[in-house]
Amino acid sequence: MRVVLLGAPGSGKGTQAQKLVARYGMPQISTGDLLREAVSEGSVLGKKASMAMDAGELVADEIVLGMIRERLDRQDPAGFVLDGFPRNETQAGALEGLLETIGQPLDCAVLMDVDFEILMQRLTGRRSCPQCGRVYNVYFSPPQQTDVCDHCGGRLEQRTDDNEATIRNRLEVYESRTRPLIGFYARRDLLQIVDAEGDIDEVFERLISALEHLRKSGSA
Ligand code: AP5
């Protein structure tokens, strides 16, 4: 299955992508994770990306598209789940062309629909484990011991762009640059909308039921 997860920062794209990986075995391709990796390695690409990320702006298309081309070249028979990409119409058009070239068109783009007020709480409360990648939330899914990963004992961290000022800008950038992709995918009859409020497992059930429906109808 080849799926794009669309949605505002904090809508649960990363959380649900990890659950899809566990269920269907397709790889998760997260441009945010790839960029954070490049930043922490201190690569040239990472240095170019970090200023935009800290400000909550989009990283230049050519950087992101380069990463995606390289990643999609390694094709997987299980497909993929794209999380955080595409983010604007240029990226969406480039993805469409790329997938056409390799004969692997998208099955659907799922919009994770969450009310604005909830997003802020989800983002300011997020903590992640740098060792094993587990993600927690101090309001909704806290670790048993403050700032310690239940899974591996690692010290939990807060993302540098999860502060209120940067979150506000990320949400504005989402509204102006990424939200138009809802129309882009609706026009191609690829859009599915999932109510992404409620607890994580509840949202996953809704997501699975949308994807299974497509599978049964032969569209995926
Ligand atoms: P990126 O890493 O993609 O961040 P984002 O889109 O802002 O999304 P988030 O990771 O913040 O949220 P999410 O929807 O994945 O939510 P999550 O599941 O973690 O991008 C970061 C930056 O990189 C961008 O600002 C940009 O600079 C750059 N970038 C990335 N891609 C780019 C691109 N294509 N082009 C240009 N620049 C790009 O959940 C959030 C929290 O909520 C967690 O704590 C989680 O536990 C909790 N939670 C999740 N679901 C629920 C639920 N149902 N109930 C309660 N809590 C929940």
CSV table of C-alpha atoms and ligand atoms in Angstrom, one decimal:
chain,number,residue,atom,x,y,z
A,1,MET,CA,0.0,0.0,0.0
A,2,ARG,CA,1.3,3.5,-0.9
A,3,VAL,CA,-0.1,6.1,1.5
A,4,VAL,CA,0.5,9.8,2.2
A,5,LEU,CA,-0.4,11.0,5.7
A,6,LEU,CA,-1.5,14.6,5.5
A,7,GLY,CA,-2.3,16.7,8.5
A,8,ALA,CA,-1.2,19.7,10.7
A,9,PRO,CA,1.7,19.4,13.1
A,10,GLY,CA,0.6,17.3,16.0
A,11,SER,CA,-2.2,15.6,14.2
A,12,GLY,CA,-0.6,12.3,14.9
A,13,LYS,CA,1.0,11.5,11.5
A,14,GLY,CA,4.2,10.0,13.1
A,15,THR,CA,2.3,8.1,15.7
A,16,GLN,CA,-0.1,6.5,13.3
A,17,ALA,CA,2.6,5.9,10.7
A,18,GLN,CA,4.5,3.8,13.2
A,19,LYS,CA,1.4,1.8,13.8
A,20,LEU,CA,0.9,1.2,10.1
A,21,VAL,CA,4.5,0.0,9.9
A,22,ALA,CA,3.8,-2.5,12.7
A,23,ARG,CA,0.5,-3.7,11.0
A,24,TYR,CA,1.4,-3.8,7.3
A,25,GLY,CA,5.2,-3.9,7.3
A,26,MET,CA,5.7,-1.0,4.9
A,27,PRO,CA,8.5,1.5,5.6
A,28,GLN,CA,7.7,4.9,7.1
A,29,ILE,CA,9.3,7.7,5.3
A,30,SER,CA,9.3,10.8,7.4
A,31,THR,CA,11.0,13.9,6.0
A,32,GLY,CA,11.0,15.5,9.5
A,33,ASP,CA,13.0,12.5,10.9
A,34,LEU,CA,15.4,12.4,7.9
A,35,LEU,CA,16.0,16.2,8.3
A,36,ARG,CA,16.5,15.9,12.1
A,37,GLU,CA,19.0,13.1,11.4
A,38,ALA,CA,20.9,15.3,9.0
A,39,VAL,CA,21.0,18.1,11.5
A,40,SER,CA,22.3,15.9,14.3
A,41,GLU,CA,25.0,14.5,12.0
A,42,GLY,CA,26.0,18.1,11.2
A,43,SER,CA,26.0,17.4,7.5
A,44,VAL,CA,26.0,20.2,4.9
A,45,LEU,CA,22.4,19.4,4.2
A,46,GLY,CA,21.6,19.4,7.9
A,47,LYS,CA,23.2,22.9,8.3
A,48,LYS,CA,21.2,24.2,5.4
A,49,ALA,CA,17.9,22.8,6.9
A,50,SER,CA,18.3,23.7,10.6
A,51,MET,CA,17.6,27.4,10.4
A,52,ALA,CA,14.3,26.8,8.6
A,53,MET,CA,13.3,24.0,11.0
A,54,ASP,CA,14.1,26.1,14.1
A,55,ALA,CA,11.9,28.9,12.7
A,56,GLY,CA,9.1,26.5,11.8
A,57,GLU,CA,9.4,27.3,8.1
A,58,LEU,CA,9.6,24.7,5.3
A,59,VAL,CA,13.0,23.5,4.3
A,60,ALA,CA,13.8,24.3,0.6
A,61,ASP,CA,12.1,22.0,-1.8
A,62,GLU,CA,15.3,20.9,-3.6
A,63,ILE,CA,16.7,19.6,-0.3
A,64,VAL,CA,13.6,17.6,0.6
A,65,LEU,CA,13.0,16.3,-2.9
A,66,GLY,CA,16.6,15.1,-3.2
A,67,MET,CA,16.1,13.1,0.0
A,68,ILE,CA,12.8,11.7,-1.2
A,69,ARG,CA,14.1,10.6,-4.6
A,70,GLU,CA,17.0,8.8,-2.9
A,71,ARG,CA,14.6,7.1,-0.5
A,72,LEU,CA,12.0,6.1,-3.0
A,73,ASP,CA,14.7,4.6,-5.3
A,74,ARG,CA,14.9,1.8,-2.7
A,75,GLN,CA,11.5,0.3,-3.6
A,76,ASP,CA,9.7,-1.9,-1.2
A,77,PRO,CA,7.0,-4.4,-2.3
A,78,ALA,CA,5.0,-3.5,0.8
A,79,GLY,CA,4.8,0.1,-0.4
A,80,PHE,CA,5.4,3.0,1.9
A,81,VAL,CA,3.8,5.5,4.3
A,82,LEU,CA,4.9,9.1,3.7
A,83,ASP,CA,4.7,11.2,6.9
A,84,GLY,CA,5.2,15.0,6.6
A,85,PHE,CA,5.7,14.9,2.8
A,86,PRO,CA,4.5,16.4,0.5
A,87,ARG,CA,4.1,19.8,2.2
A,88,ASN,CA,3.2,22.0,-0.7
A,89,GLU,CA,2.0,21.7,-4.3
A,90,THR,CA,5.5,21.7,-5.8
A,91,GLN,CA,6.4,18.7,-3.7
A,92,ALA,CA,3.1,17.0,-4.4
A,93,GLY,CA,3.5,17.4,-8.2
A,94,ALA,CA,7.1,16.2,-8.0
A,95,LEU,CA,6.0,13.1,-6.0
A,96,GLU,CA,3.3,12.4,-8.5
A,97,GLY,CA,5.8,12.5,-11.4
A,98,LEU,CA,8.3,10.4,-9.5
A,99,LEU,CA,5.8,7.7,-8.7
A,100,GLU,CA,4.6,7.6,-12.2
A,101,THR,CA,8.1,7.1,-13.5
A,102,ILE,CA,8.6,4.1,-11.2
A,103,GLY,CA,5.1,2.8,-12.0
A,104,GLN,CA,4.0,2.9,-8.3
A,105,PRO,CA,1.1,5.4,-8.1
A,106,LEU,CA,-0.3,6.5,-4.8
A,107,ASP,CA,-3.2,4.6,-3.4
A,108,CYS,CA,-4.5,7.4,-1.1
A,109,ALA,CA,-3.7,10.5,0.8
A,110,VAL,CA,-5.3,10.4,4.3
A,111,LEU,CA,-6.0,13.7,6.0
A,112,MET,CA,-5.7,13.4,9.8
A,113,ASP,CA,-8.3,15.8,11.0
A,114,VAL,CA,-7.8,17.4,14.4
A,115,ASP,CA,-9.1,20.6,16.0
A,116,PHE,CA,-6.6,23.5,16.3
A,117,GLU,CA,-6.8,23.8,20.1
A,118,ILE,CA,-5.9,20.1,20.6
A,119,LEU,CA,-2.8,20.5,18.4
A,120,MET,CA,-1.1,23.0,20.7
A,121,GLN,CA,-1.5,20.7,23.7
A,122,ARG,CA,-0.2,17.6,21.8
A,123,LEU,CA,2.9,19.5,20.6
A,124,THR,CA,3.9,21.2,23.8
A,125,GLY,CA,3.4,17.9,25.7
A,126,ARG,CA,5.4,15.7,23.3
A,127,ARG,CA,8.6,14.1,24.6
A,128,SER,CA,10.7,11.5,22.6
A,129,CYS,CA,13.4,9.1,23.5
A,130,PRO,CA,16.6,9.7,21.5
A,131,GLN,CA,17.7,6.1,22.1
A,132,CYS,CA,14.7,4.1,20.9
A,133,GLY,CA,12.5,6.7,19.2
A,134,ARG,CA,9.4,6.1,21.5
A,135,VAL,CA,7.1,9.1,21.6
A,136,TYR,CA,5.2,10.1,24.8
A,137,ASN,CA,3.0,13.0,25.7
A,138,VAL,CA,3.0,14.5,29.2
A,139,TYR,CA,-0.8,15.2,29.0
A,140,PHE,CA,-2.1,12.2,27.1
A,141,SER,CA,0.4,9.3,27.3
A,142,PRO,CA,3.0,10.1,30.0
A,143,PRO,CA,5.9,7.8,30.8
A,144,GLN,CA,5.7,6.0,34.2
A,145,GLN,CA,8.6,8.0,35.5
A,146,THR,CA,9.0,11.7,34.5
A,147,ASP,CA,11.3,12.1,31.5
A,148,VAL,CA,12.4,8.5,31.5
A,149,CYS,CA,11.6,6.1,28.6
A,150,ASP,CA,9.5,3.1,29.8
A,151,HIS,CA,10.9,1.0,27.1
A,152,CYS,CA,14.7,1.5,27.3
A,153,GLY,CA,15.3,3.9,30.2
A,154,GLY,CA,16.6,6.7,27.9
A,155,ARG,CA,16.3,10.3,29.0
A,156,LEU,CA,13.3,11.9,27.2
A,157,GLU,CA,13.8,15.0,25.2
A,158,GLN,CA,11.6,17.8,23.9
A,159,ARG,CA,12.0,18.8,20.2
A,160,THR,CA,13.6,22.2,19.8
A,161,ASP,CA,10.7,23.3,17.5
A,162,ASP,CA,8.0,22.3,20.1
A,163,ASN,CA,8.0,25.7,21.8
A,164,GLU,CA,4.9,27.9,21.6
A,165,ALA,CA,6.3,30.5,19.2
A,166,THR,CA,7.6,28.0,16.7
A,167,ILE,CA,4.5,25.9,16.9
A,168,ARG,CA,2.4,28.9,16.1
A,169,ASN,CA,4.5,29.5,13.0
A,170,ARG,CA,4.4,25.8,12.0
A,171,LEU,CA,0.6,25.9,12.2
A,172,GLU,CA,0.4,29.0,10.1
A,173,VAL,CA,2.7,27.5,7.5
A,174,TYR,CA,0.5,24.4,7.5
A,175,GLU,CA,-2.6,26.6,6.8
A,176,SER,CA,-1.0,28.5,4.0
A,177,ARG,CA,1.3,26.0,2.3
A,178,THR,CA,0.1,22.5,3.1
A,179,ARG,CA,-3.7,22.7,3.5
A,180,PRO,CA,-4.2,23.4,-0.2
A,181,LEU,CA,-3.0,19.7,-0.8
A,182,ILE,CA,-6.4,18.6,0.5
A,183,GLY,CA,-7.8,20.0,-2.8
A,184,PHE,CA,-4.9,18.6,-4.8
A,185,TYR,CA,-5.7,15.1,-3.7
A,186,ALA,CA,-9.5,15.5,-3.7
A,187,ARG,CA,-9.3,16.4,-7.4
A,188,ARG,CA,-7.4,13.2,-8.0
A,189,ASP,CA,-10.0,11.2,-6.1
A,190,LEU,CA,-7.3,10.0,-3.7
A,191,LEU,CA,-8.4,11.9,-0.5
A,192,GLN,CA,-9.6,10.1,2.6
A,193,ILE,CA,-10.5,12.1,5.8
A,194,VAL,CA,-10.0,10.4,9.2
A,195,ASP,CA,-11.2,12.0,12.4
A,196,ALA,CA,-7.9,12.0,14.3
A,197,GLU,CA,-9.3,13.1,17.7
A,198,GLY,CA,-9.8,10.6,20.5
A,199,ASP,CA,-7.2,8.2,21.8
A,200,ILE,CA,-4.4,6.8,19.7
A,201,ASP,CA,-5.9,3.3,19.3
A,202,GLU,CA,-9.3,4.7,18.5
A,203,VAL,CA,-7.8,6.8,15.7
A,204,PHE,CA,-5.9,3.9,14.4
A,205,GLU,CA,-9.1,1.8,14.1
A,206,ARG,CA,-10.6,4.6,12.0
A,207,LEU,CA,-7.5,4.8,9.8
A,208,ILE,CA,-7.4,1.0,9.3
A,209,SER,CA,-11.0,0.9,8.4
A,210,ALA,CA,-10.5,3.6,5.7
A,211,LEU,CA,-7.6,1.8,4.3
A,212,GLU,CA,-9.2,-1.7,4.4
A,213,HIS,CA,-12.3,-0.2,2.7
A,214,LEU,CA,-10.0,0.9,-0.2
A,215,ARG,CA,-8.3,-2.5,-0.3
A,216,LYS,CA,-11.7,-4.2,-0.6
A,217,SER,CA,-12.9,-1.9,-3.3
A,218,GLY,CA,-9.7,-2.7,-5.2
A,219,SER,CA,-8.3,0.8,-5.1
A,220,ALA,CA,-5.3,-0.2,-3.0
B,1,AP5,P1,7.9,17.2,11.0
B,1,AP5,O1,8.8,16.4,11.8
B,1,AP5,O2,7.2,16.6,9.8
B,1,AP5,O3,6.8,17.8,12.0
B,1,AP5,P2,5.3,18.2,11.8
B,1,AP5,O4,4.6,18.0,10.5
B,1,AP5,O5,5.2,19.6,12.4
B,1,AP5,O6,4.6,17.1,12.5
B,1,AP5,P3,4.9,16.6,13.9
B,1,AP5,O7,6.0,15.6,13.9
B,1,AP5,O8,5.1,17.8,14.9
B,1,AP5,O9,3.5,16.0,14.3
B,1,AP5,P4,2.8,14.6,14.0
B,1,AP5,O10,1.6,14.9,13.2
B,1,AP5,O11,3.8,13.6,13.4
B,1,AP5,O12,2.3,14.2,15.4
B,1,AP5,P5,2.9,13.0,16.4
B,1,AP5,O13,2.4,11.7,16.0
B,1,AP5,O14,4.3,13.2,16.7
B,1,AP5,O15,8.6,18.5,10.5
B,1,AP5,C1,9.4,19.3,11.3
B,1,AP5,C2,10.1,20.4,10.4
B,1,AP5,O16,10.9,19.8,9.4
B,1,AP5,C3,9.1,21.3,9.7
B,1,AP5,O17,8.6,22.3,10.5
B,1,AP5,C4,10.0,21.7,8.5
B,1,AP5,O18,10.8,22.7,8.9
B,1,AP5,C5,10.8,20.5,8.2
B,1,AP5,N1,10.1,19.6,7.2
B,1,AP5,C6,9.7,18.3,7.4
B,1,AP5,N2,9.2,17.8,6.2
B,1,AP5,C7,9.3,18.8,5.3
B,1,AP5,C8,8.9,18.9,3.9
B,1,AP5,N3,8.3,17.9,3.3
B,1,AP5,N4,9.2,20.0,3.3
B,1,AP5,C9,9.8,21.1,3.9
B,1,AP5,N5,10.2,21.1,5.2
B,1,AP5,C10,9.9,19.9,5.9
B,1,AP5,O19,2.1,13.4,17.7
B,1,AP5,C11,2.3,14.6,18.4
B,1,AP5,C12,2.1,14.4,19.9
B,1,AP5,O20,0.7,14.1,20.1
B,1,AP5,C13,2.9,13.2,20.5
B,1,AP5,O21,3.2,13.5,21.8
B,1,AP5,C14,1.9,12.0,20.5
B,1,AP5,O22,2.2,11.1,21.5
B,1,AP5,C15,0.6,12.8,20.7
B,1,AP5,N6,-0.6,12.1,20.1
B,1,AP5,C16,-0.6,11.6,18.8
B,1,AP5,N7,-1.9,11.1,18.6
B,1,AP5,C17,-2.6,11.3,19.7
B,1,AP5,C18,-3.9,11.0,20.1
B,1,AP5,N8,-4.8,10.4,19.2
B,1,AP5,N9,-4.4,11.4,21.3
B,1,AP5,C19,-3.5,12.0,22.2
B,1,AP5,N10,-2.2,12.3,21.9
B,1,AP5,C20,-1.8,12.0,20.7
